[in-house]
N, CA and C of each residue as an Amber inpcrd file, in Angstrom:
protein
   570
 -55.4590000-148.3590000 135.4670000 -56.7790000-147.7620000 135.4940000
 -57.8320000-148.8540000 135.4480000 -58.8040000-148.7780000 136.2960000
 -59.8750000-149.7740000 136.2230000 -60.7540000-149.4920000 135.0050000
 -61.2290000-150.5580000 134.3810000 -62.1030000-150.4120000 133.2290000
 -63.5150000-150.1330000 133.7210000 -64.2780000-149.3080000 132.9910000
 -65.6550000-149.0580000 133.4170000 -66.4850000-150.3210000 133.2480000
 -67.4360000-150.5410000 134.1370000 -68.2780000-151.7380000 134.0060000
 -69.1190000-151.6540000 132.7380000 -69.4090000-152.8290000 132.1680000
 -70.2360000-152.8630000 130.9760000 -71.6660000-152.5480000 131.3550000
 -72.3260000-151.7430000 130.5540000 -73.7130000-151.3620000 130.8100000
 -74.6160000-152.2770000 130.0010000 -75.4790000-152.9670000 130.6940000
 -76.4120000-153.8660000 130.0180000 -77.8290000-153.4050000 130.3150000
 -78.4930000-152.8650000 129.3210000 -79.8670000-152.4210000 129.5020000
 -80.8160000-153.5550000 129.1250000 -82.0310000-153.4840000 129.6160000
 -83.0340000-154.5070000 129.3240000 -83.2780000-154.6700000 127.8240000
 -83.4410000-153.5610000 127.0510000 -83.6510000-153.7500000 125.6050000
 -82.4760000-154.4440000 124.9230000 -81.2400000-154.1330000 125.3460000
 -80.0680000-154.7870000 124.7520000 -80.0650000-156.2770000 125.0710000
 -80.3740000-156.6310000 126.3140000 -80.4030000-158.0420000 126.7000000
 -81.5050000-158.8010000 125.9650000 -82.6650000-158.1670000 125.8170000
 -83.7760000-158.8020000 125.1140000 -83.4200000-158.9910000 123.6380000
 -82.8170000-157.9710000 123.0290000 -82.4150000-158.0490000 121.6300000
 -81.3750000-159.1520000 121.4380000 -80.4170000-159.2430000 122.3660000
 -79.3900000-160.2740000 122.2780000 -80.0160000-161.6590000 122.4220000
 -80.9610000-161.7970000 123.3400000 -81.6150000-163.0830000 123.5550000
 -82.3770000-163.5250000 122.2990000 -83.0670000-162.5950000 121.6490000
 -83.7790000-162.9190000 120.4110000 -82.8040000-163.3180000 119.3060000
 -81.6980000-162.6010000 119.2150000 -80.6750000-162.9130000 118.2240000
 -80.0840000-164.3020000 118.4920000 -79.8390000-164.5940000 119.7620000
 -79.2860000-165.9000000 120.1430000 -80.2460000-167.0240000 119.7470000
 -81.5380000-166.8520000 120.0410000 -82.5360000-167.8660000 119.6770000
 -82.6050000-168.0470000 118.1630000 -82.5680000-166.9300000 117.4310000
 -82.6210000-166.9810000 115.9740000 -81.4160000-167.7220000 115.4070000
 -80.2260000-167.4110000 115.9220000 -79.0080000-168.0730000 115.4400000
 -79.0500000-169.5690000 115.7460000 -79.5350000-169.9280000 116.9230000
 -79.5890000-171.3380000 117.2940000 -80.5330000-172.0980000 116.3520000
 -81.6750000-171.5040000 116.0180000 -82.6210000-172.1480000 115.1020000
 -82.0150000-172.2900000 113.7080000 -81.2870000-171.2600000 113.2520000
 -80.6730000-171.3250000 111.9290000 -79.5770000-172.3820000 111.8890000
 -78.7870000-172.4760000 112.9490000 -77.7560000-173.5070000 112.9950000
 -78.3770000-174.9000000 112.9960000 -79.4630000-175.0720000 113.7730000
 -80.1360000-176.3720000 113.8050000 -80.7100000-176.7350000 112.4480000
 -81.2130000-175.7350000 111.6990000 -81.7450000-176.0260000 110.3590000
 -80.6410000-176.4930000 109.4160000 -79.3830000-176.1530000 109.7180000
 -78.2400000-176.6160000 108.9240000 -77.6720000-177.9260000 109.4490000
 -78.2730000-178.4450000 110.5270000 -77.7880000-179.6980000 111.0960000
 -76.6600000-179.5240000 112.0930000 -76.4630000-178.2970000 112.5720000
 -75.3920000-178.0130000 113.5270000 -76.0090000-177.8680000 114.9130000
 -75.5450000-178.7080000 115.8360000 -76.0500000-178.6400000 117.2010000
 -75.2960000-177.5550000 117.9630000 -76.0060000-176.7960000 118.7500000
 -75.3720000-175.7500000 119.5480000 -76.0340000-175.7040000 120.9080000
 -75.3150000-175.1290000 121.8470000 -75.8820000-174.9650000 123.1790000
 -75.3130000-173.6970000 123.7960000 -76.0530000-173.1260000 124.6900000
 -75.6210000-171.9180000 125.3690000 -74.6300000-172.2960000 126.4700000
 -73.5400000-171.5460000 126.5560000 -72.5430000-171.7910000 127.5860000
 -72.7340000-170.8000000 128.7230000 -72.4410000-171.2590000 129.9240000
 -72.5140000-170.3670000 131.0770000 -71.3140000-169.4190000 131.0600000
 -71.3680000-168.3690000 131.8610000 -70.2430000-167.4290000 131.9500000
 -68.9740000-168.1520000 132.3920000 -69.1020000-169.0910000 133.3340000
 -67.9310000-169.8360000 133.8080000 -67.3300000-170.6980000 132.6950000
 -68.1820000-171.3310000 131.8750000 -67.6880000-172.1560000 130.7800000
 -66.9590000-171.3050000 129.7400000 -67.5150000-170.1460000 129.4180000
 -66.8770000-169.2520000 128.4500000 -65.5360000-168.7840000 128.9840000
 -65.4960000-168.3950000 130.2630000 -64.2410000-167.9230000 130.8400000
 -63.2030000-169.0440000 130.8490000 -63.6090000-170.2780000 131.1540000
 -62.6580000-171.4000000 131.1610000 -62.0950000-171.6500000 129.7660000
 -62.9300000-171.5900000 128.7350000 -62.4480000-171.7790000 127.3620000
 -61.4370000-170.6880000 127.0040000 -61.7540000-169.4480000 127.3310000
 -60.8320000-168.3430000 127.0470000 -59.5470000-168.4710000 127.8530000
 -59.6790000-168.8400000 129.1150000 -58.5110000-169.0010000 129.9780000
 -57.5930000-170.0910000 129.4260000 -58.1710000-171.2400000 129.0300000
 -57.3740000-172.3390000 128.4770000 -56.7190000-171.9460000 127.1550000
 -57.4070000-171.1340000 126.3530000 -56.8530000-170.6740000 125.0820000
 -55.6240000-169.8070000 125.3140000 -55.7000000-168.9020000 126.2780000
 -54.6360000-167.9130000 126.4840000 -53.6440000-168.2870000 127.5730000
 -53.8350000-169.4310000 128.2210000 -52.9030000-169.9120000 129.2390000
 -52.6600000-171.4010000 129.0530000 -52.1540000-171.8320000 127.8960000
 -51.9880000-173.2700000 127.6580000 -51.0010000-173.8920000 128.6370000
 -51.4160000-175.0140000 129.2050000 -50.5390000-175.7390000 130.1200000
 -50.3080000-175.0290000 131.4430000 -51.0970000-174.0270000 131.7630000
 -50.9160000-173.2920000 133.0230000 -51.2630000-174.2110000 134.1910000
 -50.3910000-174.2560000 135.1890000 -50.5730000-175.1870000 136.3040000
 -51.7510000-174.8170000 137.1880000 -52.0020000-173.5450000 137.3230000
 -53.1200000-173.0850000 138.1670000 -54.2790000-172.7480000 137.2520000
 -55.4390000-173.3130000 137.5590000 -56.6180000-173.0590000 136.7370000
 -57.1840000-171.6660000 136.9790000 -58.2430000-171.3440000 136.2810000
 -58.8390000-170.0170000 136.4660000 -59.3910000-169.8520000 137.8750000
 -59.1250000-168.7130000 138.4350000 -59.6430000-168.4140000 139.7690000
 -60.9170000-167.6060000 139.6530000 -61.1680000-166.8170000 140.6750000
 -62.3640000-165.9800000 140.6280000 -62.0990000-164.8190000 139.6700000
 -63.1600000-164.2860000 139.1070000 -63.0450000-163.1980000 138.1320000
 -64.2920000-162.3390000 138.1970000 -64.1680000-161.1430000 137.6750000
 -65.2900000-160.2250000 137.5780000 -65.9530000-160.4580000 136.2280000
 -67.1880000-160.9260000 136.2140000 -67.8720000-161.2550000 134.9700000
 -68.1080000-160.0220000 134.1010000 -68.1580000-158.8510000 134.6920000
 -68.3700000-157.6210000 133.9260000 -67.1130000-157.2120000 133.1680000
 -65.9310000-157.5090000 133.7240000 -64.6810000-157.1400000 133.0730000
 -63.5820000-158.0800000 133.5590000 -63.3400000-159.1390000 132.7980000
 -62.4000000-160.1770000 133.2410000 -61.0340000-160.0590000 132.5810000
 -60.7520000-158.9630000 131.8890000 -59.4940000-158.8270000 131.1580000
 -58.2720000-158.9560000 132.0660000 -58.3390000-158.4490000 133.2820000
 -57.1900000-158.5130000 134.1820000 -56.9590000-159.9130000 134.7450000
 -57.9250000-160.8200000 134.5680000 -57.8260000-162.1770000 135.1190000
 -57.6210000-163.2310000 134.0370000 -57.4960000-162.7930000 132.7820000
 -57.5160000-163.7510000 131.6840000 -56.1390000-164.3100000 131.3280000
 -55.1360000-163.4730000 131.1560000 -53.8290000-163.9490000 130.7140000
 -52.8440000-163.9200000 131.8770000 -52.3760000-165.1100000 132.2480000
 -51.4320000-165.2430000 133.3570000 -50.1230000-165.8890000 132.8950000
 -49.9230000-166.0210000 131.5980000 -48.7600000-166.7150000 131.0510000
 -47.7990000-165.7410000 130.3860000 -46.5550000-166.2490000 130.1780000
 -45.5740000-165.4780000 129.4230000 -46.0300000-165.3890000 127.9780000
 -45.7950000-164.2320000 127.3880000 -46.2670000-163.9550000 126.0390000
 -45.1220000-163.3670000 125.2240000 -44.8460000-163.9360000 124.0500000
 -43.7730000-163.4150000 123.1900000 -44.2640000-163.3870000 121.7430000
 -43.9460000-162.2960000 121.0490000 -44.3220000-162.1440000 119.6460000
 -43.0750000-162.3580000 118.7960000 -43.2160000-163.1340000 117.7280000
 -42.0990000-163.3340000 116.8120000 -42.5680000-163.1280000 115.3790000
 -41.6740000-163.3330000 114.4380000 -41.9570000-163.0580000 113.0270000
 -43.0750000-163.9400000 112.4650000 -43.2010000-165.1510000 112.9440000
 -44.1720000-166.0870000 112.4020000 -45.4480000-166.2200000 113.2180000
 -45.5430000-165.5270000 114.3200000 -46.7350000-165.6350000 115.1520000
 -46.4500000-165.1620000 116.5530000 -46.9370000-165.9050000 117.5240000
 -46.6920000-165.5690000 118.9180000 -46.6460000-166.8440000 119.7530000
 -46.0140000-166.7360000 120.9130000 -45.8550000-167.8760000 121.8050000
 -46.4280000-167.5210000 123.1660000 -47.2340000-168.4150000 123.6880000
 -47.8000000-168.2480000 125.0200000 -47.4270000-169.4740000 125.8310000
 -46.6500000-169.2510000 126.8880000 -46.2720000-170.3270000 127.7970000
 -45.7040000-171.5420000 127.0620000 -44.8500000-171.2970000 126.0660000
 -44.2010000-172.3810000 125.3310000 -45.0280000-172.9820000 124.2150000
 -46.2260000-172.4940000 123.9860000 -47.0620000-173.0020000 122.8940000
 -47.0550000-171.9650000 121.7740000 -46.5820000-172.4040000 120.6050000
 -46.5090000-171.5150000 119.4460000 -47.8820000-171.3980000 118.7920000
 -48.2210000-170.1750000 118.4080000 -49.4920000-169.8900000 117.7370000
 -49.1960000-169.1880000 116.4200000 -49.9300000-169.5540000 115.4060000
 -49.8420000-168.8570000 114.1310000 -51.2660000-168.6310000 113.6350000
 -51.5440000-167.3910000 113.2360000 -52.8700000-167.0430000 112.7400000
 -52.7870000-166.9200000 111.2300000 -53.6410000-167.6620000 110.5520000
 -53.7400000-167.5910000 109.1000000 -55.0820000-166.9530000 108.7850000
 -55.0180000-165.8040000 108.1490000 -56.2210000-165.0690000 107.7930000
 -56.5220000-165.2940000 106.3220000 -57.7120000-165.7880000 106.0520000
 -58.1190000-166.0450000 104.6770000 -58.8740000-164.8140000 104.1830000
 -58.1190000-163.8430000 103.6770000 -58.6990000-162.5490000 103.3120000
 -59.2570000-162.5140000 101.9030000 -58.5930000-163.1650000 100.9940000
 -59.0120000-163.1210000  99.5980000 -59.9610000-164.2750000  99.3260000
 -61.2250000-163.9520000  99.1360000 -62.2110000-164.9800000  98.8350000
 -62.1690000-165.2790000  97.3430000 -62.3330000-166.5430000  96.9720000
 -62.3240000-166.8830000  95.5470000 -63.5590000-166.3290000  94.8410000
 -63.4490000-166.1650000  93.5140000 -64.5740000-165.6690000  92.7190000
 -65.7550000-166.6390000  92.7950000 -65.4680000-167.9290000  92.7090000
 -66.5080000-168.9500000  92.7700000 -66.1590000-169.9120000  93.8940000
 -67.1780000-170.3800000  94.5830000 -66.9620000-171.3380000  95.6610000
 -67.8350000-172.5720000  95.4390000 -67.4160000-173.6560000  96.0450000
 -68.1500000-174.9020000  95.9780000 -68.2800000-175.4410000  97.3950000
 -69.3530000-176.1300000  97.6710000 -69.5700000-176.6500000  99.0240000
 -68.4630000-177.6030000  99.4540000 -67.8290000-178.2720000  98.5120000
 -66.7710000-179.2250000  98.8560000 -65.4770000-178.5340000  99.2870000
 -65.3750000-177.2180000  99.0580000 -64.1720000-176.4990000  99.4730000
 -64.0180000-176.5190000 101.0010000 -65.1300000-176.5430000 101.7090000
 -65.0860000-176.5550000 103.1710000 -64.5430000-177.8670000 103.7020000
 -64.5460000-178.9050000 102.8740000 -64.0200000-180.2170000 103.2770000
 -62.5650000-180.1200000 103.7210000 -61.7940000-179.2460000 103.0840000
 -60.3680000-179.0670000 103.4330000 -60.2170000-178.5540000 104.8610000
 -61.2010000-177.7870000 105.3310000 -61.1160000-177.2330000 106.6830000
 -61.3140000-178.3060000 107.7550000 -61.8700000-179.4490000 107.3740000
 -62.0500000-180.5410000 108.3230000 -60.7290000-181.2240000 108.6570000
 -59.7130000-181.0300000 107.8170000 -58.4330000-181.7090000 107.9980000
 -57.3920000-180.8250000 108.6860000 -57.8310000-179.8420000 109.4380000
 -56.8890000-178.9930000 110.1640000 -56.2150000-179.8080000 111.2640000
 -54.9920000-179.4480000 111.6230000 -54.3020000-180.1830000 112.6880000
 -55.0700000-180.1050000 114.0120000 -54.8910000-181.1360000 114.8260000
 -55.5220000-181.1800000 116.1410000 -55.0540000-179.9820000 116.9730000
 -55.9660000-179.3610000 117.6630000 -55.6220000-178.2100000 118.5010000
 -55.7390000-176.8830000 117.7760000 -56.0610000-176.9130000 116.4870000
 -56.2470000-175.6540000 115.7760000 -57.7090000-175.2360000 115.8980000
 -57.9290000-173.9570000 115.6770000 -59.2790000-173.4090000 115.7870000
 -59.6160000-172.6290000 114.5320000 -60.8740000-172.6780000 114.1640000
 -61.3750000-171.9530000 113.0130000 -62.3490000-170.8980000 113.5080000
 -62.1340000-169.6530000 113.1030000 -62.9860000-168.5450000 113.5370000
 -63.6300000-167.8910000 112.3210000 -64.9390000-167.9020000 112.2860000
 -65.6960000-167.2410000 111.2280000 -66.3840000-166.0340000 111.8350000
 -66.1300000-164.8630000 111.2550000 -66.7140000-163.6270000 111.7460000
 -67.5590000-163.0170000 110.6420000 -68.8010000-162.7190000 110.9490000
 -69.6960000-162.0800000 109.9900000 -70.1800000-160.7770000 110.6130000
 -69.9090000-159.6660000 109.9340000 -70.3350000-158.3490000 110.4020000
 -71.2880000-157.7500000 109.3780000 -72.4940000-157.3900000 109.8360000
 -73.4190000-156.6770000 108.9630000 -72.9850000-155.2210000 108.9910000
 -72.6390000-154.6950000 107.8300000 -72.1100000-153.3440000 107.7270000
 -73.2360000-152.3160000 107.7440000 -72.8780000-151.0560000 107.9460000
 -73.8390000-149.9550000 107.8910000 -74.3810000-149.8890000 106.4680000
 -75.6460000-150.2720000 106.2960000 -76.2220000-150.4180000 104.9700000
 -76.3020000-149.0970000 104.2070000 -76.5440000-147.9990000 104.9100000
 -76.6300000-146.6870000 104.2540000 -75.2730000-146.2950000 103.6800000
 -74.2140000-146.4770000 104.4720000 -72.8610000-146.1540000 103.9850000
 -72.4790000-147.0390000 102.8120000 -72.8150000-148.3210000 102.8840000
 -72.4640000-149.2430000 101.8120000 -73.2430000-148.9170000 100.5340000
 -74.5330000-148.5190000 100.6820000 -75.3100000-148.1020000  99.5140000
 -74.6700000-146.8820000  98.8600000 -74.2390000-145.9360000  99.6730000
 -73.5920000-144.7350000  99.1490000 -72.3070000-145.0970000  98.4010000
 -71.5190000-146.0080000  98.9750000 -70.2740000-146.4410000  98.3240000
 -70.5720000-147.1460000  96.9990000 -71.6130000-147.9690000  96.9640000
 -71.9890000-148.6500000  95.7220000 -72.4320000-147.6510000  94.6560000
 -73.2020000-146.6570000  95.0770000 -73.6630000-145.6400000  94.1260000
 -72.4840000-144.8450000  93.5800000 -71.5180000-144.5470000  94.4290000
 -70.3200000-143.8340000  93.9750000 -69.5410000-144.6840000  92.9770000
 -69.3770000-145.9730000  93.2940000 -68.6780000-146.8770000  92.3780000
 -69.4240000-146.9890000  91.0480000 -70.7510000-146.9920000  91.1220000
 -71.5660000-147.0530000  89.9060000 -71.3380000-145.8160000  89.0490000
 -71.3120000-144.6480000  89.6650000 -71.0860000-143.4070000  88.9190000
 -69.7130000-143.4120000  88.2430000 -68.7100000-143.8960000  88.9520000
 -67.3560000-143.9650000  88.3880000 -67.3250000-144.9510000  87.2140000
 -67.9510000-146.1120000  87.3970000 -67.9770000-147.1080000  86.3170000
 -68.7330000-146.5680000  85.1090000 -69.8240000-145.8500000  85.3590000
 -70.5930000-145.2650000  84.2540000 -69.7540000-144.2240000  83.5090000
 -69.0500000-143.3810000  84.2580000 -68.2110000-142.3550000  83.6400000
 -67.1060000-142.9900000  82.8010000 -66.5130000-144.0620000  83.3130000
 -65.4460000-144.7380000  82.5610000 -66.0080000-145.4250000  81.3170000
 -67.2080000-145.9780000  81.4420000 -67.8330000-146.6730000  80.3170000
 -68.2610000-145.7000000  79.2260000 -68.9170000-144.6310000  79.6110000
 -69.4530000-143.6970000  78.6260000 -68.4620000-142.6190000  78.2170000
 -67.3540000-142.4840000  78.9240000 -66.3930000-141.4270000  78.6460000
 -65.5010000-141.6930000  77.4610000 -65.4460000-142.8900000  76.9880000
 -64.5720000-143.2150000  75.8590000 -65.3510000-143.0590000  74.5610000
 -64.7910000-142.3380000  73.6330000 -65.4340000-142.0820000  72.3430000
 -65.0710000-143.1930000  71.3440000 -66.0900000-143.8100000  70.7730000
 -65.8670000-144.7570000  69.7060000 -65.4530000-146.1620000  70.1370000
 -64.8750000-146.3070000  71.3300000 -64.4250000-147.6190000  71.7930000
 -65.1070000-147.9150000  73.1190000 -65.7430000-149.0610000  73.2180000
 -66.3940000-149.4350000  74.4680000 -65.3890000-150.0880000  75.3980000
 -65.4530000-149.7020000  76.6620000 -64.6190000-150.3120000  77.6940000
 -65.4210000-151.4750000  78.2820000 -65.1280000-152.6700000  77.8320000
 -65.9100000-153.8420000  78.2310000 -65.7980000-154.1300000  79.7220000
 -64.6290000-153.8830000  80.2970000 -64.4410000-154.1130000  81.7260000
 -65.3290000-153.1780000  82.5520000 -65.3620000-151.8980000  82.1770000
 -66.2090000-150.9250000  82.8830000 -67.6780000-151.2410000  82.6770000
 -68.0340000-151.7100000  81.4710000 -69.4240000-152.0740000  81.1940000
 -69.8580000-153.2380000  82.0790000 -68.9770000-154.2300000  82.2190000
 -69.2990000-155.3890000  83.0600000 -69.4260000-154.9830000  84.5250000
 -68.5160000-154.1160000  84.9840000 -68.5730000-153.6520000  86.3690000
 -69.8350000-152.8470000  86.6120000 -70.1990000-151.9860000  85.6600000
 -71.4170000-151.1850000  85.7700000 -72.6390000-152.0910000  85.8600000
 -72.6730000-153.1100000  85.0430000 -73.7960000-154.0500000  85.0530000
 -73.8840000-154.7820000  86.3990000 -72.7610000-155.2150000  86.9330000
 -72.7440000-155.8970000  88.2280000 -73.2310000-154.9710000  89.3430000
 -72.7300000-153.7400000  89.3460000 -73.1370000-152.7810000  90.3810000
 -74.6180000-152.4590000  90.3010000 -75.1470000-152.3140000  89.1000000
 -76.5750000-152.0370000  88.9500000 -77.4150000-153.2090000  89.4360000
 -76.9540000-154.4320000  89.2010000 -77.6770000-155.6140000  89.6830000
 -77.6910000-155.6560000  91.2130000 -76.5390000-155.3480000  91.8140000
 -76.4550000-155.3340000  93.2870000 -77.3580000-154.2380000  93.8540000
 -77.3020000-153.0410000  93.2710000 -78.1340000-151.9310000  93.7500000
 -79.6200000-152.2330000  93.5900000 -79.9970000-152.9130000  92.5160000
 -81.4040000-153.2830000  92.3200000 -81.8610000-154.2290000  93.4260000
 -81.0080000-155.1780000  93.7840000 -81.3470000-156.0960000  94.8780000
 -81.4010000-155.3740000  96.2150000 -80.5150000-154.3980000  96.4030000
 -80.5210000-153.6140000  97.6510000 -81.8100000-152.7950000  97.7660000
 -82.2310000-152.1560000  96.6650000 -83.4410000-151.3330000  96.6780000
 -84.6700000-152.1860000  96.9680000 -84.7130000-153.3880000  96.3980000
 -85.8690000-154.2630000  96.6190000 -85.8290000-154.9600000  97.9710000
 -84.7340000-154.8220000  98.7030000 -84.6290000-155.4270000 100.0370000
 -84.2400000-156.8910000 100.0220000 -83.7780000-157.3950000  98.8890000
 -83.4090000-158.8070000  98.7740000 -82.0910000-159.1440000  99.4610000
 -81.1760000-158.1780000  99.5310000 -79.8420000-158.4800000 100.0350000
 -79.4050000-157.4970000 101.1130000 -78.4290000-157.9490000 101.8960000
 -77.7330000-157.0970000 102.8570000 -76.2550000-157.2030000 102.5350000
 -75.5340000-156.1540000 102.8700000 -74.1020000-156.1510000 102.6300000
 -73.4020000-156.4470000 103.9460000 -72.4750000-157.3920000 103.9150000
 -71.7500000-157.7690000 105.1270000 -70.3140000-158.1080000 104.7810000
 -69.4880000-158.1320000 105.8080000 -68.1030000-158.5590000 105.6140000
 -67.9140000-159.8890000 106.3280000 -67.0690000-160.6990000 105.7520000
 -66.8120000-162.0300000 106.3030000 -65.3160000-162.1720000 106.5290000
 -64.9590000-162.6690000 107.6930000 -63.5610000-162.9550000 107.9970000
 -63.4200000-164.4100000 108.4020000 -62.4070000-165.0680000 107.8950000
 -62.1560000-166.4620000 108.2430000 -60.6980000-166.5740000 108.6720000
 -60.4840000-166.9760000 109.9180000 -59.1390000-167.0980000 110.4710000
 -58.9470000-168.4880000 111.0490000 -57.7490000-168.9980000 110.8680000
 -57.3730000-170.2900000 111.4380000 -56.2280000-170.0250000 112.4120000
 -56.3490000-170.5190000 113.6430000 -55.2790000-170.4070000 114.6270000
 -54.6800000-171.7930000 114.8070000 -53.4040000-171.9150000 114.4260000
 -52.6830000-173.1790000 114.5770000 -51.8720000-173.1230000 115.8550000
 -51.8760000-174.2170000 116.6220000 -51.1400000-174.2800000 117.8840000
 -50.1990000-175.4780000 117.8480000 -48.9900000-175.2690000 118.3860000
 -48.0130000-176.3590000 118.4290000 -47.1050000-176.1710000 119.6230000
 -46.9330000-177.2150000 120.3980000 -45.9970000-177.1530000 121.5280000
 -44.6100000-177.5550000 121.0610000 -43.5880000-176.9460000 121.6630000
 -42.2050000-177.2980000 121.3110000 -41.8400000-178.6640000 121.7950000
């Protein structure tokens, strides 16, 4: 089945362009140089990622939907990862974030093996749904804290205090709730 073409409206393109400019300025303020890649450059990076060592380079493709032109190599899934054209891949997902972090912790990520990639994904969640979930958690923590007669539940009290602090910041507009994913893709040829 052919995939439907992607619909790009003027407001979406304008919004994306503003977001792109904003991200570039924020990265530059952190000392990170960035540049916009052309569609051909992006497709070549993706093609090289998913067709390692492929003898024939990327050919022509449909920029609206290039999925049928992207993977031209043998693909095998195994217990420890997956193999594409003889190159083993393993994805390490860093799901559990530590309670406290230090800027020097990122130093370890600089020592990744050659050919590995680091992917950071930040998703701004639906703020209304997240506020509702926080309020529900607050009600549960309050019930657990106040429901015990004569003995205070210190854990519930601490959780209630944390949730109230977060909700206060949400109401004042100081914070947004988002999810963060950090994945490392290791590559190794046999």
